Short mmCIF file of C-alpha atoms in Angstrom, two decimals:
data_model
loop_
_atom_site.label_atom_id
_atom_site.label_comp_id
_atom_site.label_asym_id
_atom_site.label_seq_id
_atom_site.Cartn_x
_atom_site.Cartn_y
_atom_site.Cartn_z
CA UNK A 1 -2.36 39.53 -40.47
CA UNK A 2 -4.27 36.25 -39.91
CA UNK A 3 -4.44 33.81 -42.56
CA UNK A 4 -8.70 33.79 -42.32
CA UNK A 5 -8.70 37.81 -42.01
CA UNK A 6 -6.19 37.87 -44.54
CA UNK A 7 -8.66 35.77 -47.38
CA UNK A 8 -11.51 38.04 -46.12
CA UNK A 9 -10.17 41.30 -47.07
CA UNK A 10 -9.34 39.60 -49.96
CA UNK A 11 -12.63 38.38 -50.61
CA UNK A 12 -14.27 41.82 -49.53
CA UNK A 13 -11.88 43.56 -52.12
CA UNK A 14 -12.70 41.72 -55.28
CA UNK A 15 -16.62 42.22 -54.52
CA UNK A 16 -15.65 45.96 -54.30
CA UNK A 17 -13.76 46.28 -56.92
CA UNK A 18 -15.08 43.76 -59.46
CA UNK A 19 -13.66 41.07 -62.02
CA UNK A 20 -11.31 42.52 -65.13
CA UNK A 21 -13.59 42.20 -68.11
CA UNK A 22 -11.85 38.86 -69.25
CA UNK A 23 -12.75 37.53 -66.07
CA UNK A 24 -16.44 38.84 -65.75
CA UNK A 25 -16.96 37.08 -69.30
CA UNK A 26 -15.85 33.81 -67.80
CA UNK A 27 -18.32 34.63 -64.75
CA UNK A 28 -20.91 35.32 -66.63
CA UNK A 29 -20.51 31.97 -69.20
CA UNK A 30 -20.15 29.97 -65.79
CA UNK A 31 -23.29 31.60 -64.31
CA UNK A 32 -25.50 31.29 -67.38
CA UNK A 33 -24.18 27.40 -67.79
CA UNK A 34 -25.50 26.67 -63.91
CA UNK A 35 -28.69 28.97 -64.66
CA UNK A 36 -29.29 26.10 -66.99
CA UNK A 37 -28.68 22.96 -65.46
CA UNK A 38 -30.34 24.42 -62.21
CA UNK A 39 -33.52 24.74 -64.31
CA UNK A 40 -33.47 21.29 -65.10
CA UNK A 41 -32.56 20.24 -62.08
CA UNK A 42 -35.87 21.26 -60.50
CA UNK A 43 -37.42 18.98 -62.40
CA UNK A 44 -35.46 16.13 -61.49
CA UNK A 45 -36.53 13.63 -58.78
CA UNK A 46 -33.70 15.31 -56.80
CA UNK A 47 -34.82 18.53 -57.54
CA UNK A 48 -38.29 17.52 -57.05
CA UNK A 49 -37.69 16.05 -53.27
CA UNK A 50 -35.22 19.02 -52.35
CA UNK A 51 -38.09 21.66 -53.24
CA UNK A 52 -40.55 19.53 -51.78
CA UNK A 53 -38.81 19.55 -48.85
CA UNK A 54 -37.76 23.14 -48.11
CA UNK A 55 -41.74 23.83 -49.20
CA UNK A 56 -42.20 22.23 -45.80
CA UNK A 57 -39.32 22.94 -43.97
CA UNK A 58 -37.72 26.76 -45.19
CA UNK A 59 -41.05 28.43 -46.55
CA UNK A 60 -40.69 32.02 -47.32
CA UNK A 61 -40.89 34.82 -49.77
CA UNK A 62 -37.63 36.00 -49.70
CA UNK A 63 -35.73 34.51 -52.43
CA UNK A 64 -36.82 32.79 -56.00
CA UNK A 65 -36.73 28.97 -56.93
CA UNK A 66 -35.07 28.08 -59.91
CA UNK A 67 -38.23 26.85 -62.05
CA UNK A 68 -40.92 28.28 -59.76
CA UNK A 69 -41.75 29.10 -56.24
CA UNK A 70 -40.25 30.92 -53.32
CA UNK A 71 -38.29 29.69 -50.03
CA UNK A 72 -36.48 31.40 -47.32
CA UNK A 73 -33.26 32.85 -48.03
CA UNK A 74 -31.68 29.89 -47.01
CA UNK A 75 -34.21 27.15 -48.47
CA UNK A 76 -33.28 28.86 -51.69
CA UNK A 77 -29.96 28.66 -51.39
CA UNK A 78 -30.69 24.75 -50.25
CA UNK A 79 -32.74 24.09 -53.47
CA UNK A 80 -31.41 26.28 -56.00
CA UNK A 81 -27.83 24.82 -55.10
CA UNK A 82 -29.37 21.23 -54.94
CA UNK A 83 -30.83 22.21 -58.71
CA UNK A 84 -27.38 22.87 -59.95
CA UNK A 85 -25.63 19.51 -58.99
CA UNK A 86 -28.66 17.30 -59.04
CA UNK A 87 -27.69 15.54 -62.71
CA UNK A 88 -24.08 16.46 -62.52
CA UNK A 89 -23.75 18.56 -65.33
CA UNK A 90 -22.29 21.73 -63.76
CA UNK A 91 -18.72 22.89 -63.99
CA UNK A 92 -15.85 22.07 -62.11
CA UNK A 93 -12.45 23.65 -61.60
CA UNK A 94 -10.08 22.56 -64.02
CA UNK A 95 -6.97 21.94 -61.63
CA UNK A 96 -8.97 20.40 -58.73
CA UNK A 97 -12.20 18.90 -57.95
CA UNK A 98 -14.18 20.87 -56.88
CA UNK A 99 -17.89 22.06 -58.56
CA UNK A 100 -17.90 25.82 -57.84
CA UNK A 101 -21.15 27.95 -59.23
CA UNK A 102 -23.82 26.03 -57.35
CA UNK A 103 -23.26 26.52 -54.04
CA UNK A 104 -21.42 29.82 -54.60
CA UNK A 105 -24.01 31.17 -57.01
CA UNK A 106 -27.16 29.73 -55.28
CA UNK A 107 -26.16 31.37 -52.09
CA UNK A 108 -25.04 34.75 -53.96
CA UNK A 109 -28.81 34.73 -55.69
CA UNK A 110 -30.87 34.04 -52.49
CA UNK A 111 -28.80 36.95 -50.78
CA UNK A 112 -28.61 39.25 -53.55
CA UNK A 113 -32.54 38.98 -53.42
CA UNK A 114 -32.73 39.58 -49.73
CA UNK A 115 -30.24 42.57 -50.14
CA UNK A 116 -32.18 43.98 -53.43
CA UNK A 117 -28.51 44.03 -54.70
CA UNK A 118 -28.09 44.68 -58.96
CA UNK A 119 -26.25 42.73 -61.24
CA UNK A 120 -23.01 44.28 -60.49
CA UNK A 121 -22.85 43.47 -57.00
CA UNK A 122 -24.22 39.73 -57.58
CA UNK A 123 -21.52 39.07 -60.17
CA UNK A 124 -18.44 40.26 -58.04
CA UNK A 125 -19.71 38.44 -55.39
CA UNK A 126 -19.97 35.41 -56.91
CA UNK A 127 -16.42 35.79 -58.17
CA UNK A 128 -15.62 36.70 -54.42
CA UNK A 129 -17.06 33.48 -53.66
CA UNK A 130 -15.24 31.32 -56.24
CA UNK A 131 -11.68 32.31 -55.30
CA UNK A 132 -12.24 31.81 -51.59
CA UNK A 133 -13.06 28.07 -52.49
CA UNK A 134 -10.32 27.76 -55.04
CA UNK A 135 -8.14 29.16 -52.60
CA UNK A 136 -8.63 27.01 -49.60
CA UNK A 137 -9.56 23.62 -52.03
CA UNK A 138 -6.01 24.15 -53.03
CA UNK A 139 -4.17 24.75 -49.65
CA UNK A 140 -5.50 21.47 -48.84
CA UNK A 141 -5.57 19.13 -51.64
CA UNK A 142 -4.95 16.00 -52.46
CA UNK A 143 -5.08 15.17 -48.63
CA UNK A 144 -8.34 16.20 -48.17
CA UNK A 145 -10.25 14.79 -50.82
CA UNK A 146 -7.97 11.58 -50.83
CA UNK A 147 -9.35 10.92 -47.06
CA UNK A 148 -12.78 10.82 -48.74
CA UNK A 149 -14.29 14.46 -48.47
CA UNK A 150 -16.04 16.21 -50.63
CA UNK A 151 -14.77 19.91 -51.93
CA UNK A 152 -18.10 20.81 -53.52
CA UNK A 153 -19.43 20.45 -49.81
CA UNK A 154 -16.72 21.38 -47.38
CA UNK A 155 -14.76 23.87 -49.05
CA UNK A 156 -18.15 25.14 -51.43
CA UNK A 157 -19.09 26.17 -47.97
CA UNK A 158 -16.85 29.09 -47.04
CA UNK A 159 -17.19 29.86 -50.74
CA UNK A 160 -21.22 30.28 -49.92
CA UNK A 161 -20.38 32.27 -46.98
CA UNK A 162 -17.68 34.89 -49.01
CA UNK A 163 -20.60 35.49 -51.11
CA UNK A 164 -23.37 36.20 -49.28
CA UNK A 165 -21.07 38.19 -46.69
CA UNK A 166 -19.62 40.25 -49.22
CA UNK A 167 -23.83 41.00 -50.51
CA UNK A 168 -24.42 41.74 -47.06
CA UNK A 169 -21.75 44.31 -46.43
CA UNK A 170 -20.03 42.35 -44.17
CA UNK A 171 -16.30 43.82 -42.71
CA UNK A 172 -13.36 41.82 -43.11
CA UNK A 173 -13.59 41.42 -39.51
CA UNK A 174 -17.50 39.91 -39.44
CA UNK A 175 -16.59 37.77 -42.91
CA UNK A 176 -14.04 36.07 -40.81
CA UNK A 177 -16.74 35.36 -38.30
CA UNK A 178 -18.41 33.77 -40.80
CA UNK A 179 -15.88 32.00 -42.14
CA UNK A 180 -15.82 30.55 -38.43
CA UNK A 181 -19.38 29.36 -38.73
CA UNK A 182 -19.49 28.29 -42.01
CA UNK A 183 -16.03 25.64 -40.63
CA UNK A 184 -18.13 23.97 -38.21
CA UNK A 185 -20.97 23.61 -40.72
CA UNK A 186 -19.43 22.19 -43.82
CA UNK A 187 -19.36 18.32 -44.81
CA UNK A 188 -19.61 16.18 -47.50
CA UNK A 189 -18.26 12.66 -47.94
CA UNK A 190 -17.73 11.05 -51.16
CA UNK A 191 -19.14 7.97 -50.47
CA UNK A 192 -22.72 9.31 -50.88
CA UNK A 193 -21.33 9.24 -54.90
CA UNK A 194 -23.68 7.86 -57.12
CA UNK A 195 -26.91 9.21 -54.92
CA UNK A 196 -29.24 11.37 -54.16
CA UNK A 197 -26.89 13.17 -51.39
CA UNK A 198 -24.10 13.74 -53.87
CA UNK A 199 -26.22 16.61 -56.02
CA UNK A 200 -27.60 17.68 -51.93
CA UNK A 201 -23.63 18.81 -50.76
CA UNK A 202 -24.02 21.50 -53.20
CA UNK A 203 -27.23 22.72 -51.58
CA UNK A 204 -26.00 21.84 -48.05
CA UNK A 205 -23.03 24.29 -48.67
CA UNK A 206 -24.83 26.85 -50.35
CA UNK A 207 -27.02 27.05 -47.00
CA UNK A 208 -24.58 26.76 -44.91
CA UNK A 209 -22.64 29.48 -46.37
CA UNK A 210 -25.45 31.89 -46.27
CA UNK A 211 -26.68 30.99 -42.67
CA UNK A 212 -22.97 31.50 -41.88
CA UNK A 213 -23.05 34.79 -43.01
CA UNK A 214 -26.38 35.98 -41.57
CA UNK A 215 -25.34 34.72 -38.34
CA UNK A 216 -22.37 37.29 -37.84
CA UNK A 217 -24.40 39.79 -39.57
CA UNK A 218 -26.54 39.53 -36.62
CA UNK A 219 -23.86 39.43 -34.38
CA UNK A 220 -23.47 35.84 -33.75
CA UNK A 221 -19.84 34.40 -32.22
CA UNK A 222 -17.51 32.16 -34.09
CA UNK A 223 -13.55 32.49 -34.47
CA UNK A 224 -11.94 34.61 -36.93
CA UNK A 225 -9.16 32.57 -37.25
CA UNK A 226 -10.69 29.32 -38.23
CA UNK A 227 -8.05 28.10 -41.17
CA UNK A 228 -4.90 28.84 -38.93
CA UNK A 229 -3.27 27.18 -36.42
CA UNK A 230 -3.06 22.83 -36.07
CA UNK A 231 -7.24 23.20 -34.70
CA UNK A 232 -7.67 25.06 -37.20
CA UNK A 233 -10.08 23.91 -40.42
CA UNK A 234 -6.88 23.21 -42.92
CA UNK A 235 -5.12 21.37 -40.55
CA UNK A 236 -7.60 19.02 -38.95
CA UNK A 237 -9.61 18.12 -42.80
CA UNK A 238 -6.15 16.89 -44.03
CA UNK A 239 -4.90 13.82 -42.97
CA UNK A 240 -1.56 14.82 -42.77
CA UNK A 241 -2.22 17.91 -40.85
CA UNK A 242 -0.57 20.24 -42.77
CA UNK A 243 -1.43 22.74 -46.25
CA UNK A 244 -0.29 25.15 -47.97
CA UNK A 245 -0.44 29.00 -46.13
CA UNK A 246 0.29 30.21 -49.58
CA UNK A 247 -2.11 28.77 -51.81
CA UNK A 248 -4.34 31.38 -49.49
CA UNK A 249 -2.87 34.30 -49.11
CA UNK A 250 -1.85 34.33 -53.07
CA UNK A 251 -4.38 32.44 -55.65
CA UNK A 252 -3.08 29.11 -56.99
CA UNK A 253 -1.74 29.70 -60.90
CA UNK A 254 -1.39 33.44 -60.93
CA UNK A 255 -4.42 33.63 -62.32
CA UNK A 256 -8.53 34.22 -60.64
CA UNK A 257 -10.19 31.48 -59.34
CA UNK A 258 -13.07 31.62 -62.15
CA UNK A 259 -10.70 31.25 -64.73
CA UNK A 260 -9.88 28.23 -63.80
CA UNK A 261 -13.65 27.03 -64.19
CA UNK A 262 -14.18 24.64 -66.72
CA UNK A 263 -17.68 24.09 -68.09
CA UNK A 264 -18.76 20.01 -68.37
CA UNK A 265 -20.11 19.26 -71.72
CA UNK A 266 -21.51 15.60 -71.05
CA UNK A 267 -23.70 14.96 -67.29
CA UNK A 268 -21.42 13.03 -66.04
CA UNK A 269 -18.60 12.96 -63.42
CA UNK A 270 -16.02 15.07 -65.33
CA UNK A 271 -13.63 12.03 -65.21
CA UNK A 272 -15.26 10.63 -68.52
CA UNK A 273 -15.45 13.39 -70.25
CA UNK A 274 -12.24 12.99 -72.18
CA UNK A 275 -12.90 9.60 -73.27
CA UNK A 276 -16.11 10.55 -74.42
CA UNK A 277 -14.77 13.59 -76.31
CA UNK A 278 -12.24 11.38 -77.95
CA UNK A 279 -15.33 8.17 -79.19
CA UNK A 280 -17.66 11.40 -80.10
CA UNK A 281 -15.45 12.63 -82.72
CA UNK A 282 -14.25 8.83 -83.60
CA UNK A 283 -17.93 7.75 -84.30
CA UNK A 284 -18.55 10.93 -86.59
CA UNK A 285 -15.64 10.54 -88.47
CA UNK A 286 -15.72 6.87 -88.88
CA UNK A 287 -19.61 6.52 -88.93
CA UNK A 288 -19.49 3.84 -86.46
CA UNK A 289 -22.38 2.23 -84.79
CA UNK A 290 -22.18 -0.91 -82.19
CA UNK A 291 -23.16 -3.22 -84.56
CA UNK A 292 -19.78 -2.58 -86.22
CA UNK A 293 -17.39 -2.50 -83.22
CA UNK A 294 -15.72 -5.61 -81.59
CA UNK A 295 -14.75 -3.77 -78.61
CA UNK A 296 -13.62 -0.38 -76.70
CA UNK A 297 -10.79 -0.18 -75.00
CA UNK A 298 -10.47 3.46 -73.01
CA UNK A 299 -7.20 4.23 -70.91
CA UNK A 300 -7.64 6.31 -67.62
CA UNK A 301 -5.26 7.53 -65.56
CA UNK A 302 -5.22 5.14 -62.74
CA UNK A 303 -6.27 7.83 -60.36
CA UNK A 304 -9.51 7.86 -62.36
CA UNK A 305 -10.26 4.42 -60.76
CA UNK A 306 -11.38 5.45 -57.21
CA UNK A 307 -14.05 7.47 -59.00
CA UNK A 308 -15.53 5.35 -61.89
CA UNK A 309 -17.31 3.21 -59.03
CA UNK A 310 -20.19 1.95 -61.16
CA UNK A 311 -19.13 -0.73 -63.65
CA UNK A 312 -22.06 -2.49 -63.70
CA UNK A 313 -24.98 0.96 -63.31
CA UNK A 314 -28.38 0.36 -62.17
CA UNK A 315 -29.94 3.75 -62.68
CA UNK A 316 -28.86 6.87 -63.98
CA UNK A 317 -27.38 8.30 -60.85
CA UNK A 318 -24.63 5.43 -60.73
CA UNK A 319 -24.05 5.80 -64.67
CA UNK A 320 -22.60 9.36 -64.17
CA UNK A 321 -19.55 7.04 -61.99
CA UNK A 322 -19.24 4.72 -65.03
CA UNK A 323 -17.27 4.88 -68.34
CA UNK A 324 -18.42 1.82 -69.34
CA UNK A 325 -22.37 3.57 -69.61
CA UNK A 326 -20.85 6.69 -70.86
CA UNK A 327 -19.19 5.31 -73.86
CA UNK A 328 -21.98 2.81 -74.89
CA UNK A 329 -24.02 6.07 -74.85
CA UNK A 330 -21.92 7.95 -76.97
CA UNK A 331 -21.54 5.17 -79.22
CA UNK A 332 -25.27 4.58 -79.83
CA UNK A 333 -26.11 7.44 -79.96
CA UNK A 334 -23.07 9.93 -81.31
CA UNK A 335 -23.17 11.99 -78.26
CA UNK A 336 -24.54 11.85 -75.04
CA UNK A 337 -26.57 14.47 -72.76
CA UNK A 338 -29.84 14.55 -70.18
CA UNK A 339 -31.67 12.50 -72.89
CA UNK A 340 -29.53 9.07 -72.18
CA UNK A 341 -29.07 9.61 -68.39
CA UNK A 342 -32.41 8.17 -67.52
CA UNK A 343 -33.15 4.89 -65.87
CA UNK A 344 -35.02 3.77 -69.05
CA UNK A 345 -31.87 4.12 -70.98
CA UNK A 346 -29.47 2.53 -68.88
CA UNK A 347 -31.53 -0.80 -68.24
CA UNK A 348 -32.29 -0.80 -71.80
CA UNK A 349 -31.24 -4.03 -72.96
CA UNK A 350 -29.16 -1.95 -75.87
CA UNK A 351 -27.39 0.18 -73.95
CA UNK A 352 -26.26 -3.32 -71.76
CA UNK A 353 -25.21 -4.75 -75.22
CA UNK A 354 -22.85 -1.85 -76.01
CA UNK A 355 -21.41 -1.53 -72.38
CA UNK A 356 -20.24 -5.37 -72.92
CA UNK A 357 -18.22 -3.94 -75.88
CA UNK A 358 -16.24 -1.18 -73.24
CA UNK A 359 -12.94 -2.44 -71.38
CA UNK A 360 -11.33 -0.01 -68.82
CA UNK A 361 -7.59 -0.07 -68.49
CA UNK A 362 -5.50 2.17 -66.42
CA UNK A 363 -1.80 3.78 -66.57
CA UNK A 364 0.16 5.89 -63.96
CA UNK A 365 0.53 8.89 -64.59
CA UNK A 366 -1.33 9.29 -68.08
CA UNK A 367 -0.27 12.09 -70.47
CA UNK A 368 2.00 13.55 -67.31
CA UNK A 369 1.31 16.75 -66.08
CA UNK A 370 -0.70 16.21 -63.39
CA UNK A 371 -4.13 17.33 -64.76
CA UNK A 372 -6.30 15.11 -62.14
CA UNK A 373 -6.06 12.39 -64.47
CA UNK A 374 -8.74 13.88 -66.51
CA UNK A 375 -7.21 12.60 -70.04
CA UNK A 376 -8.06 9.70 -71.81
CA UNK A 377 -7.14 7.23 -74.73
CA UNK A 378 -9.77 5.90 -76.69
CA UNK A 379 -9.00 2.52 -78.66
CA UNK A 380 -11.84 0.88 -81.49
CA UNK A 381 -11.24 -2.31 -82.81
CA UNK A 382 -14.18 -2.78 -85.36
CA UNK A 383 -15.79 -6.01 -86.56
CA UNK A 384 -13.43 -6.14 -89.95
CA UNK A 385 -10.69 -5.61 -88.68
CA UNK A 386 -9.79 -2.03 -88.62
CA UNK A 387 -8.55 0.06 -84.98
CA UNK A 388 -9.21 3.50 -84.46
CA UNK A 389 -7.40 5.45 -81.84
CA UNK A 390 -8.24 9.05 -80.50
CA UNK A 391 -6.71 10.91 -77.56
CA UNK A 392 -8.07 13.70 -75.12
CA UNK A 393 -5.71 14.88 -73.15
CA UNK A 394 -7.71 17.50 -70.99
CA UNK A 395 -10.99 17.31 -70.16
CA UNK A 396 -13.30 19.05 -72.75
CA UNK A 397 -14.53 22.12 -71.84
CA UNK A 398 -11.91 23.01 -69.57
CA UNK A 399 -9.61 26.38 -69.94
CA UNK A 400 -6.64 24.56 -71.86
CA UNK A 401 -9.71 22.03 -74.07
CA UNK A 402 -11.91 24.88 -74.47
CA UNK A 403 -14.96 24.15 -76.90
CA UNK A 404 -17.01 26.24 -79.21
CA UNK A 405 -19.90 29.14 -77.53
CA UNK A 406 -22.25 27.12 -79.56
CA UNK A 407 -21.95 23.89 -77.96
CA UNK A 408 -22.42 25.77 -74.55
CA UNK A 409 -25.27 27.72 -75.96
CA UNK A 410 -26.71 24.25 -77.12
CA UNK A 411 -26.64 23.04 -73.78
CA UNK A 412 -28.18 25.90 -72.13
CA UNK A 413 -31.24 25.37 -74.18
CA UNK A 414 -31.43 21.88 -73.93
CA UNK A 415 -31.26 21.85 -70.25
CA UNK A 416 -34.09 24.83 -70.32
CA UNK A 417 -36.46 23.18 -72.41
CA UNK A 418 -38.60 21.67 -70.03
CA UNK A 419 -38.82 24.10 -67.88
CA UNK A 420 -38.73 27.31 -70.33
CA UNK A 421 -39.99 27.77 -73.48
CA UNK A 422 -37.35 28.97 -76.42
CA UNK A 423 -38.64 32.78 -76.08
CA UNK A 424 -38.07 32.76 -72.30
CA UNK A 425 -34.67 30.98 -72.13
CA UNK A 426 -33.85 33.24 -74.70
CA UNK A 427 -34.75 35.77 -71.92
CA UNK A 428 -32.50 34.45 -69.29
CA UNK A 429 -29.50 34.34 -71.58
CA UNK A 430 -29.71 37.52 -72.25
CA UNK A 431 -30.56 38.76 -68.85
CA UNK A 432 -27.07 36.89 -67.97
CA UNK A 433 -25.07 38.16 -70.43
CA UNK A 434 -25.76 42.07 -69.74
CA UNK A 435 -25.62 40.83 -65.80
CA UNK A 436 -23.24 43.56 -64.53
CA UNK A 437 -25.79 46.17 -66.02
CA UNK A 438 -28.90 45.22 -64.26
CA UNK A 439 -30.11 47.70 -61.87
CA UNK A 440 -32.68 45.30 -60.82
CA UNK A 441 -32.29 41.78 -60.90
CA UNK A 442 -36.42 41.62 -61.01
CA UNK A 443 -36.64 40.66 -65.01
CA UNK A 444 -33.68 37.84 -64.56
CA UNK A 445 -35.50 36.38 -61.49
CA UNK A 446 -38.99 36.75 -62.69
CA UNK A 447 -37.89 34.90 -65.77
CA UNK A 448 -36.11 31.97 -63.67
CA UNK A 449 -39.39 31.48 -61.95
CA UNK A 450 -40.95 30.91 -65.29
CA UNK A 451 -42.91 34.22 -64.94
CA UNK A 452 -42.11 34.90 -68.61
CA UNK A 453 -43.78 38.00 -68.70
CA UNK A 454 -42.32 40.16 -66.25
#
């Protein structure tokens, strides 16, 4: 069998089916985390210009806006996917990079509306979705994203596309078709980091994905072999031309994709999370402040340098690239989250005086094991004298660094409040976690829309 027919039946088969119960409660913790970032995302400048936009461009009533409002199936998936990334605070896959839920989920909820599908059928296609993209990210990384592309984008894409296809019914046969479209529609470089158009690759694939699918639904013409062969999408969006067949036909690990989903406590690029982890839990348990510290010294993994492109930020967008913003955050403030990634609080003149005290250093191969680089070492030298040092060897948050449900839970809620009040996130939460037993996803999506009483 072809290698693209092959991940379609595969695909079609685990919406059928559905996720093991272990599995489904990682779904469903993933889906509720991007539920919440989404709805602050709409209220971001990113959010706000991406729903302003598809207001003008993809009106409908066919699918819900995170936050409010209604777009075309495929301006939803735009904007809700857009939401998701827009402060950087959704999840990623733990053994590649890669952000997963928003474009898969935001296509799966625009779809699942257009289909009137229940919570069963959303869930396993979202899950549908995640292992086609963890699938095909793997077959062709590093190569890929080392020649400056963007997985979220490019690869989120045919992710987008299993999951709407598999809501629409599609055959293995018309999936592949899709997959076809979707190849010649994804993109994403990562030199649009630090902007506006990093958060909109997430919405780009979600819509892509979906239009993908409709397209063959309706019949439209693409090949169904569009990851084989040295045209095909694996070989040409990897510099060396080749991949891994494998990494396809069987998923990477022995395990589901969405088990490999790791949740992002800190909105940030997920490369400073460990270092931030690791000065979090060295300023509670030393009660430090800046005024005490001499300096920081954090050690990376030296792949971590090609993405910490924003030594010197100059708004909140670029301080998600730089660990020299994310640890004078933590520092002032014991933690970090949506409240110190503003503009206001990165020009601040005391946020500049504690980024003085941060030095970056790197080391090959940090910690071994290949983890992306994600773990960090976290040196304090304070003003009399005495050193502090904490490691984090996996990113917090991540399947082997997992953290507690109530830091999650925190999150949710603080990434709801200004869209929701307590009672209605509440609402969605709980909507989310009895997901597979909705018969009608009409409460969950009222509620998103901030109709509270429905």
């Amino acid at each position: 069998m072809g290698l693209t027919l092959d991940l379609a039946e595969t695909a079609v088969g685990i919406a059928a089916d559905g996720p093991p119960r272990e599995t489904l409660d990682r779904a469903k913790l993933a889906i509720r985390d991007y539920l919440g970032v989404g709805l602050y995302g709409s209220r971001h400048p990113v959010g706000e210009r991406v729903g302003a936009f598809v207001e003008a461009a993809e009106p409908g009533t066919a699918a819900t806006l995170l936050g409010g409002g209604t777009a075309s199936t495929t301006g939803a998936a735009l904007a809700n996917g857009t939401f998701g990334h827009a402060i950087d605070y959704d999840d990623t896959f733990e053994s590649i990079v890669l952000h997963p839920t928003a474009p898969v989920f935001a296509a799966a909820l625009a779809t699942a509306e257009r289909v009137d599908a229940d919570g069963e059928e959303l869930v396993g296609s979202y899950v549908a979705g995640v292992e086609v993209a963890y699938r095909i990210a793997h077959s062709v990384y590093p190569g890929h994203y080392d020649n400056g592309w963007h997985l979220t984008g490019t690869v989120g894409t045919f992710g987008a596309a299993a999951a709407a296809g598999t809501l629409l019914d599609l055959s293995p046969e018309t999936l592949a078709r899709a997959f076809g479209v979707a190849g010649s529609c994804s993109s994403s470089l990562k030199k649009n980091f630090g902007t506006m158009t990093k958060p909109l690759h997430a919405g780009h694939a979600a819509e892509m994905g979906a239009r993908a699918a409709l397209l063959a639904d309706a019949g439209f013409g693409a090949t169904g072999e569009v990851l084989e062969g040295p045209m095909g999408y694996c070989s040409v969006m990897n510099p060396t031309g080749s991949f891994d067949e494998g990494d396809i036909r069987e998923s990477p690990g022995g395990h589901w994709g969405v088990e490999d989903v790791g949740l992002k406590p800190y909105p940030s690029g997920v490369i400073t999370h460990a270092a931030m982890e690791a000065l979090r839990r060295t300023v509670a348990e030393r009660d430090l402040a800046p005024e005490g510290v001499e300096r920081v010294v954090v050690t990376l993994d030296e792949a971590a340098s090609e993405m910490l492109i924003h030594a010197d930020p100059s708004d909140e967008l670029e301080a998600k690239f730089s660990i020299e913003f994310c640890l004078a955050a933590v520092l002032r403030e014991g933690d970090a989250g949506v409240a110190e990634f503003s503009d206001e609080y990165v020009t601040a003149p005391a946020t500049r005086e504690s980024m003085a005290l941060v030095e970056r250093a790197f080391e090959a191969d940090l910690f071994g094991g290949g983890f992306a680089g994600y773990g960090a070492r976290v040196t304090v030298e304070t003003t009399d004298g005495e050193e502090y040092v904490a490691e984090e060897r996996r990113a917090p948050g991540s399947p082997s660094n997992p953290l507690p449900e109530e830091r999650w839970r925190a999150k949710f809620h603080e990434c709801a409040a200004p869209v929701l009040d307590r009672d209605a996130a509440e609402r969605v939460a709980s909507l989310t976690a009895g997901l597979e037993g909705l018969d009608d996803l009409t409460p969950l999506l009222a509620a998103l829309g901030g109709d509270v009483e429905s």
